[in-house]
Amino acid sequence: MSLWLDGVQRAYPPLEGDATADIAIVGGGIAGIASAYFLATAGARVLVLEARGVAEAASGRNAGFLLAGVAENFVAASRRYGDDKALRIWRLTKRTHELVRSLVARHGIECELRWHGSDQIAGDEEEWREIAESARRLAAHGARVSVDARTRSATYADDGDLHPVKWVRGLAHAAASAGARIHEDTRVESVTSGEARTARGSVRAGAILLCTNAYTGHLAPSRVRPVRGQMLATAPTAPAFARPAYAKRGYQYWRQTADGRVVVGGWRDIAVDHEVGESEQPTAEIQSHLDRF
């Protein structure tokens, strides 16, 4: 069960019967809801089909970080993708931050948004050298970053965090206000050219967007290999962490929520073979590390 979903009530009815739309969107996470918002505000007839509830899958089961770039440091990303692509990714995520900021302000979305920076912490000496070099390179491109050799970390001042379910559901409300039709409890069983079929009806549309992330297997089995993560949340406690933190190349991460809960996740690198698929059963070995944090 996700901390962020505690007490959340579904707000949209299931689809009953057949419908038509300019664009049908399968999936009510951040990708599907954001697509619905921008398409609806542009005047398209949009219909969203969500198997569970809005933001109840991956978009509501994460740490709620708002970090620029990818999970690894910029040097590691450059090694994997090349310097130009790594920089483009970083700039894209920076623009995403500004988009989140503007949408939250425009629609008055109450999602505990905080811009208080993030820490990137080295797990070993090699990673520390990369973190320090990453900070130097990104500072040349405008990043507000400082390094601390004592803690072997870099602090990026423009990052932040939020309540992911409140964020996505707030944007869903804005999308619906712009004319998007959203249906929860509506699992799409199959998709063909121009048609999405559910157990209780179908939708014909000029285009169909699959925004199902890891949950795409039954619709496009050869396209996606789902992997997962595991997290733990405490009861509210005294302030312990000033900002969200990523450590050990993104395999360990934690933050403290606005009400004082410590949220910690990761360690999937110690049980990679178990962290594959859609099962929601915790992995005992990983849980033991989370419990000891």
CSV table of C-alpha atoms in Angstrom, one decimal:
chain,number,residue,atom,x,y,z
A,1,MET,CA,0.0,0.0,0.0
A,2,SER,CA,1.3,3.4,-0.9
A,3,LEU,CA,1.6,6.1,1.8
A,4,TRP,CA,0.4,8.6,-0.7
A,5,LEU,CA,-2.8,6.7,-1.4
A,6,ASP,CA,-3.9,6.5,2.2
A,7,GLY,CA,-7.5,7.8,2.4
A,8,VAL,CA,-7.7,8.7,-1.3
A,9,GLN,CA,-11.2,8.2,-2.8
A,10,ARG,CA,-11.7,7.6,-6.5
A,11,ALA,CA,-13.5,10.5,-8.2
A,12,TYR,CA,-14.4,9.3,-11.7
A,13,PRO,CA,-16.9,6.7,-12.9
A,14,PRO,CA,-16.1,3.6,-14.9
A,15,LEU,CA,-16.9,3.5,-18.6
A,16,GLU,CA,-20.2,1.9,-19.3
A,17,GLY,CA,-20.9,1.1,-22.9
A,18,ASP,CA,-19.3,2.5,-26.0
A,19,ALA,CA,-17.8,6.0,-26.6
A,20,THR,CA,-15.9,8.0,-29.2
A,21,ALA,CA,-13.1,10.5,-28.9
A,22,ASP,CA,-10.5,12.2,-30.9
A,23,ILE,CA,-7.8,10.7,-28.7
A,24,ALA,CA,-8.2,7.8,-26.2
A,25,ILE,CA,-5.5,7.5,-23.5
A,26,VAL,CA,-4.9,4.2,-21.8
A,27,GLY,CA,-3.5,4.9,-18.3
A,28,GLY,CA,-4.3,7.5,-15.6
A,29,GLY,CA,-0.8,8.1,-14.3
A,30,ILE,CA,1.3,11.3,-14.8
A,31,ALA,CA,2.0,10.5,-18.5
A,32,GLY,CA,-1.7,9.8,-19.3
A,33,ILE,CA,-3.1,12.7,-17.2
A,34,ALA,CA,-0.5,15.2,-18.5
A,35,SER,CA,-1.3,14.2,-22.1
A,36,ALA,CA,-5.0,14.5,-21.4
A,37,TYR,CA,-4.5,18.0,-19.9
A,38,PHE,CA,-2.5,19.4,-22.8
A,39,LEU,CA,-4.7,17.8,-25.5
A,40,ALA,CA,-7.9,18.9,-23.8
A,41,THR,CA,-6.7,22.5,-23.4
A,42,ALA,CA,-5.8,22.5,-27.1
A,43,GLY,CA,-9.4,21.6,-27.9
A,44,ALA,CA,-9.3,17.8,-28.5
A,45,ARG,CA,-12.0,15.4,-27.4
A,46,VAL,CA,-10.0,13.3,-25.0
A,47,LEU,CA,-11.0,10.2,-23.0
A,48,VAL,CA,-8.8,8.5,-20.4
A,49,LEU,CA,-9.2,4.9,-19.4
A,50,GLU,CA,-7.6,3.9,-16.1
A,51,ALA,CA,-7.7,0.3,-14.8
A,52,ARG,CA,-7.5,1.3,-11.1
A,53,GLY,CA,-7.7,4.9,-10.0
A,54,VAL,CA,-5.9,8.0,-11.1
A,55,ALA,CA,-2.3,7.8,-9.8
A,56,GLU,CA,-2.8,4.5,-8.1
A,57,ALA,CA,0.0,2.6,-9.9
A,58,ALA,CA,3.6,3.8,-10.5
A,59,SER,CA,2.7,7.5,-10.4
A,60,GLY,CA,1.4,7.1,-6.9
A,61,ARG,CA,4.1,4.7,-5.7
A,62,ASN,CA,7.3,6.6,-5.7
A,63,ALA,CA,9.3,9.0,-3.5
A,64,GLY,CA,7.9,12.1,-5.1
A,65,PHE,CA,11.3,13.5,-5.9
A,66,LEU,CA,11.8,16.4,-8.4
A,67,LEU,CA,15.4,15.9,-9.5
A,68,ALA,CA,17.1,17.2,-12.7
A,69,GLY,CA,18.7,14.6,-14.9
A,70,VAL,CA,18.6,10.8,-14.4
A,71,ALA,CA,19.1,8.7,-11.3
A,72,GLU,CA,22.9,8.5,-11.7
A,73,ASN,CA,25.3,11.4,-11.7
A,74,PHE,CA,25.9,13.5,-14.9
A,75,VAL,CA,29.3,11.9,-15.5
A,76,ALA,CA,27.8,8.4,-15.4
A,77,ALA,CA,24.9,9.6,-17.7
A,78,SER,CA,27.4,11.0,-20.2
A,79,ARG,CA,29.2,7.7,-20.2
A,80,ARG,CA,26.0,5.8,-20.9
A,81,TYR,CA,24.3,8.2,-23.3
A,82,GLY,CA,27.1,10.5,-24.6
A,83,ASP,CA,27.7,14.1,-23.5
A,84,ASP,CA,25.2,15.7,-25.8
A,85,LYS,CA,22.3,13.4,-25.0
A,86,ALA,CA,23.0,13.5,-21.2
A,87,LEU,CA,22.9,17.3,-21.3
A,88,ARG,CA,19.7,17.3,-23.3
A,89,ILE,CA,18.1,15.0,-20.7
A,90,TRP,CA,19.3,17.3,-17.9
A,91,ARG,CA,17.9,20.4,-19.7
A,92,LEU,CA,14.6,18.6,-20.4
A,93,THR,CA,14.1,17.7,-16.8
A,94,LYS,CA,14.9,21.3,-15.8
A,95,ARG,CA,12.1,22.5,-18.1
A,96,THR,CA,9.9,19.9,-16.6
A,97,HIS,CA,10.5,21.4,-13.2
A,98,GLU,CA,9.4,24.8,-14.5
A,99,LEU,CA,6.3,23.2,-16.1
A,100,VAL,CA,5.4,21.6,-12.7
A,101,ARG,CA,5.9,24.9,-11.0
A,102,SER,CA,3.7,26.8,-13.5
A,103,LEU,CA,0.9,24.2,-13.5
A,104,VAL,CA,0.7,24.0,-9.7
A,105,ALA,CA,0.5,27.8,-9.5
A,106,ARG,CA,-2.0,28.2,-12.4
A,107,HIS,CA,-4.5,25.6,-11.1
A,108,GLY,CA,-3.9,26.0,-7.3
A,109,ILE,CA,-2.9,22.4,-7.0
A,110,GLU,CA,-2.3,21.5,-3.3
A,111,CYS,CA,0.5,18.9,-3.6
A,112,GLU,CA,3.0,19.8,-0.9
A,113,LEU,CA,5.4,21.1,-3.5
A,114,ARG,CA,8.7,22.3,-2.0
A,115,TRP,CA,11.8,23.5,-3.8
A,116,HIS,CA,14.4,22.9,-1.1
A,117,GLY,CA,17.1,21.2,-3.2
A,118,SER,CA,18.5,17.6,-3.2
A,119,ASP,CA,21.6,15.8,-2.1
A,120,GLN,CA,23.5,13.4,-4.2
A,121,ILE,CA,25.7,11.2,-1.9
A,122,ALA,CA,28.6,9.0,-3.0
A,123,GLY,CA,28.7,5.3,-2.0
A,124,ASP,CA,32.4,5.0,-2.7
A,125,GLU,CA,35.5,7.0,-3.8
A,126,GLU,CA,34.9,6.5,-7.5
A,127,GLU,CA,31.3,7.7,-7.3
A,128,TRP,CA,32.5,10.7,-5.3
A,129,ARG,CA,35.0,11.7,-8.0
A,130,GLU,CA,32.1,11.5,-10.5
A,131,ILE,CA,29.7,13.5,-8.3
A,132,ALA,CA,32.3,16.3,-7.9
A,133,GLU,CA,33.1,16.3,-11.6
A,134,SER,CA,29.4,16.3,-12.5
A,135,ALA,CA,28.8,19.3,-10.3
A,136,ARG,CA,31.7,21.1,-12.0
A,137,ARG,CA,30.3,20.4,-15.5
A,138,LEU,CA,26.7,21.2,-14.6
A,139,ALA,CA,27.6,24.4,-12.9
A,140,ALA,CA,29.1,25.5,-16.3
A,141,HIS,CA,25.6,25.0,-17.7
A,142,GLY,CA,23.8,27.0,-15.0
A,143,ALA,CA,23.2,24.5,-12.2
A,144,ARG,CA,23.2,26.0,-8.7
A,145,VAL,CA,25.2,23.3,-7.0
A,146,SER,CA,27.7,23.0,-4.1
A,147,VAL,CA,29.9,20.1,-3.1
A,148,ASP,CA,31.0,18.9,0.3
A,149,ALA,CA,34.1,16.8,0.4
A,150,ARG,CA,33.5,15.9,4.1
A,151,THR,CA,30.2,14.1,3.3
A,152,ARG,CA,31.2,13.3,-0.3
A,153,SER,CA,28.0,14.9,-1.6
A,154,ALA,CA,26.7,17.5,-3.9
A,155,THR,CA,23.6,19.7,-3.2
A,156,TYR,CA,21.5,20.9,-6.1
A,157,ALA,CA,19.6,23.9,-4.9
A,158,ASP,CA,16.8,23.9,-7.6
A,159,ASP,CA,15.5,20.4,-7.0
A,160,GLY,CA,12.6,19.5,-4.7
A,161,ASP,CA,9.8,17.1,-3.9
A,162,LEU,CA,6.0,16.8,-3.7
A,163,HIS,CA,3.1,14.6,-2.9
A,164,PRO,CA,2.8,12.6,-6.1
A,165,VAL,CA,-0.8,11.5,-5.8
A,166,LYS,CA,-2.1,15.0,-4.9
A,167,TRP,CA,0.0,16.3,-7.9
A,168,VAL,CA,-1.4,13.9,-10.5
A,169,ARG,CA,-5.0,14.1,-9.1
A,170,GLY,CA,-4.8,17.9,-9.1
A,171,LEU,CA,-3.7,17.9,-12.7
A,172,ALA,CA,-6.5,15.4,-13.5
A,173,HIS,CA,-9.0,17.8,-12.1
A,174,ALA,CA,-7.6,20.5,-14.3
A,175,ALA,CA,-7.8,18.2,-17.3
A,176,ALA,CA,-11.4,17.3,-16.6
A,177,SER,CA,-12.2,21.0,-16.2
A,178,ALA,CA,-10.8,21.5,-19.7
A,179,GLY,CA,-13.1,18.8,-21.1
A,180,ALA,CA,-11.2,15.6,-20.7
A,181,ARG,CA,-13.4,12.6,-19.8
A,182,ILE,CA,-11.7,10.3,-17.2
A,183,HIS,CA,-12.9,6.8,-16.3
A,184,GLU,CA,-11.4,4.9,-13.4
A,185,ASP,CA,-12.0,1.2,-12.8
A,186,THR,CA,-11.9,0.6,-16.5
A,187,ARG,CA,-9.2,-1.8,-17.6
A,188,VAL,CA,-8.5,-1.9,-21.3
A,189,GLU,CA,-8.3,-5.5,-22.4
A,190,SER,CA,-7.1,-5.0,-26.0
A,191,VAL,CA,-6.1,-2.3,-28.4
A,192,THR,CA,-6.4,-2.4,-32.2
A,193,SER,CA,-6.1,0.4,-34.8
A,194,GLY,CA,-8.5,3.0,-33.6
A,195,GLU,CA,-10.3,1.0,-30.9
A,196,ALA,CA,-9.7,0.2,-27.2
A,197,ARG,CA,-11.8,-2.5,-25.8
A,198,THR,CA,-12.8,-2.9,-22.1
A,199,ALA,CA,-14.9,-5.5,-20.4
A,200,ARG,CA,-18.0,-3.2,-20.5
A,201,GLY,CA,-17.6,-1.4,-23.8
A,202,SER,CA,-15.2,0.1,-26.3
A,203,VAL,CA,-13.8,3.4,-27.4
A,204,ARG,CA,-13.2,4.4,-31.0
A,205,ALA,CA,-10.7,7.2,-31.5
A,206,GLY,CA,-8.6,8.8,-34.1
A,207,ALA,CA,-5.5,7.9,-32.1
A,208,ILE,CA,-4.8,5.8,-29.0
A,209,LEU,CA,-2.0,6.6,-26.6
A,210,LEU,CA,-0.6,3.9,-24.4
A,211,CYS,CA,0.5,5.6,-21.2
A,212,THR,CA,0.7,2.4,-19.1
A,213,ASN,CA,4.4,2.3,-18.3
A,214,ALA,CA,5.2,-1.1,-16.6
A,215,TYR,CA,1.6,-2.3,-16.9
A,216,THR,CA,1.7,-2.6,-20.7
A,217,GLY,CA,2.4,-6.4,-21.0
A,218,HIS,CA,-1.1,-7.5,-21.8
A,219,LEU,CA,-1.4,-4.9,-24.6
A,220,ALA,CA,2.2,-4.9,-26.0
A,221,PRO,CA,4.1,-7.8,-24.5
A,222,SER,CA,7.2,-7.4,-26.5
A,223,ARG,CA,7.7,-3.7,-25.7
A,224,VAL,CA,8.1,-3.6,-21.9
A,225,ARG,CA,10.1,-5.5,-19.2
A,226,PRO,CA,8.7,-4.2,-15.9
A,227,VAL,CA,11.0,-3.7,-12.9
A,228,ARG,CA,10.0,-2.4,-9.5
A,229,GLY,CA,11.3,-0.8,-6.3
A,230,GLN,CA,10.4,-1.1,-2.6
A,231,MET,CA,9.9,1.6,0.0
A,232,LEU,CA,9.1,2.2,3.6
A,233,ALA,CA,7.5,5.1,5.4
A,234,THR,CA,7.6,5.8,9.2
A,235,ALA,CA,5.2,7.6,11.4
A,236,PRO,CA,5.8,11.4,11.8
A,237,THR,CA,9.0,12.1,13.6
A,238,ALA,CA,11.3,15.0,14.4
A,239,PRO,CA,13.1,16.7,11.5
A,240,ALA,CA,16.0,14.6,10.3
A,241,PHE,CA,16.6,15.4,6.6
A,242,ALA,CA,16.7,18.8,5.1
A,243,ARG,CA,16.0,17.7,1.6
A,244,PRO,CA,15.6,14.6,-0.6
A,245,ALA,CA,18.7,12.5,-1.1
A,246,TYR,CA,20.0,10.0,-3.6
A,247,ALA,CA,22.9,7.7,-2.7
A,248,LYS,CA,24.9,4.8,-4.2
A,249,ARG,CA,24.1,5.7,-7.8
A,250,GLY,CA,20.4,6.1,-7.1
A,251,TYR,CA,20.0,2.7,-5.5
A,252,GLN,CA,19.3,4.2,-2.1
A,253,TYR,CA,17.1,7.3,-1.6
A,254,TRP,CA,15.2,9.0,1.2
A,255,ARG,CA,13.3,12.2,2.2
A,256,GLN,CA,11.1,13.6,4.9
A,257,THR,CA,7.6,14.6,4.1
A,258,ALA,CA,5.9,17.8,5.1
A,259,ASP,CA,4.2,16.1,8.1
A,260,GLY,CA,7.5,14.5,9.3
A,261,ARG,CA,7.4,11.0,7.9
A,262,VAL,CA,10.7,9.5,6.7
A,263,VAL,CA,10.3,7.8,3.4
A,264,VAL,CA,13.1,5.5,2.3
A,265,GLY,CA,13.5,3.2,-0.7
A,266,GLY,CA,15.9,1.3,-2.9
A,267,TRP,CA,18.4,-1.5,-2.3
A,268,ARG,CA,17.0,-3.3,-5.4
A,269,ASP,CA,20.6,-3.8,-6.5
A,270,ILE,CA,21.0,-6.5,-3.9
A,271,ALA,CA,18.1,-8.6,-5.2
A,272,VAL,CA,17.8,-7.6,-8.9
A,273,ASP,CA,16.3,-10.9,-10.0
A,274,HIS,CA,13.4,-10.5,-7.5
A,275,GLU,CA,12.6,-7.0,-8.5
A,276,VAL,CA,11.1,-7.9,-11.9
A,277,GLY,CA,7.4,-8.1,-12.8
A,278,GLU,CA,4.2,-6.6,-11.5
A,279,SER,CA,4.0,-8.5,-8.1
A,280,GLU,CA,3.4,-6.2,-5.2
A,281,GLN,CA,4.7,-8.7,-2.6
A,282,PRO,CA,7.7,-7.2,-0.7
A,283,THR,CA,11.1,-8.8,-1.1
A,284,ALA,CA,12.3,-9.9,2.4
A,285,GLU,CA,16.0,-9.2,1.8
A,286,ILE,CA,15.3,-5.6,0.7
A,287,GLN,CA,12.8,-5.1,3.5
A,288,SER,CA,15.4,-6.0,6.1
A,289,HIS,CA,17.7,-3.2,4.7
A,290,LEU,CA,14.9,-0.7,4.7
A,291,ASP,CA,14.0,-1.6,8.3
A,292,ARG,CA,17.6,-1.0,9.4
A,293,PHE,CA,17.9,2.4,7.8
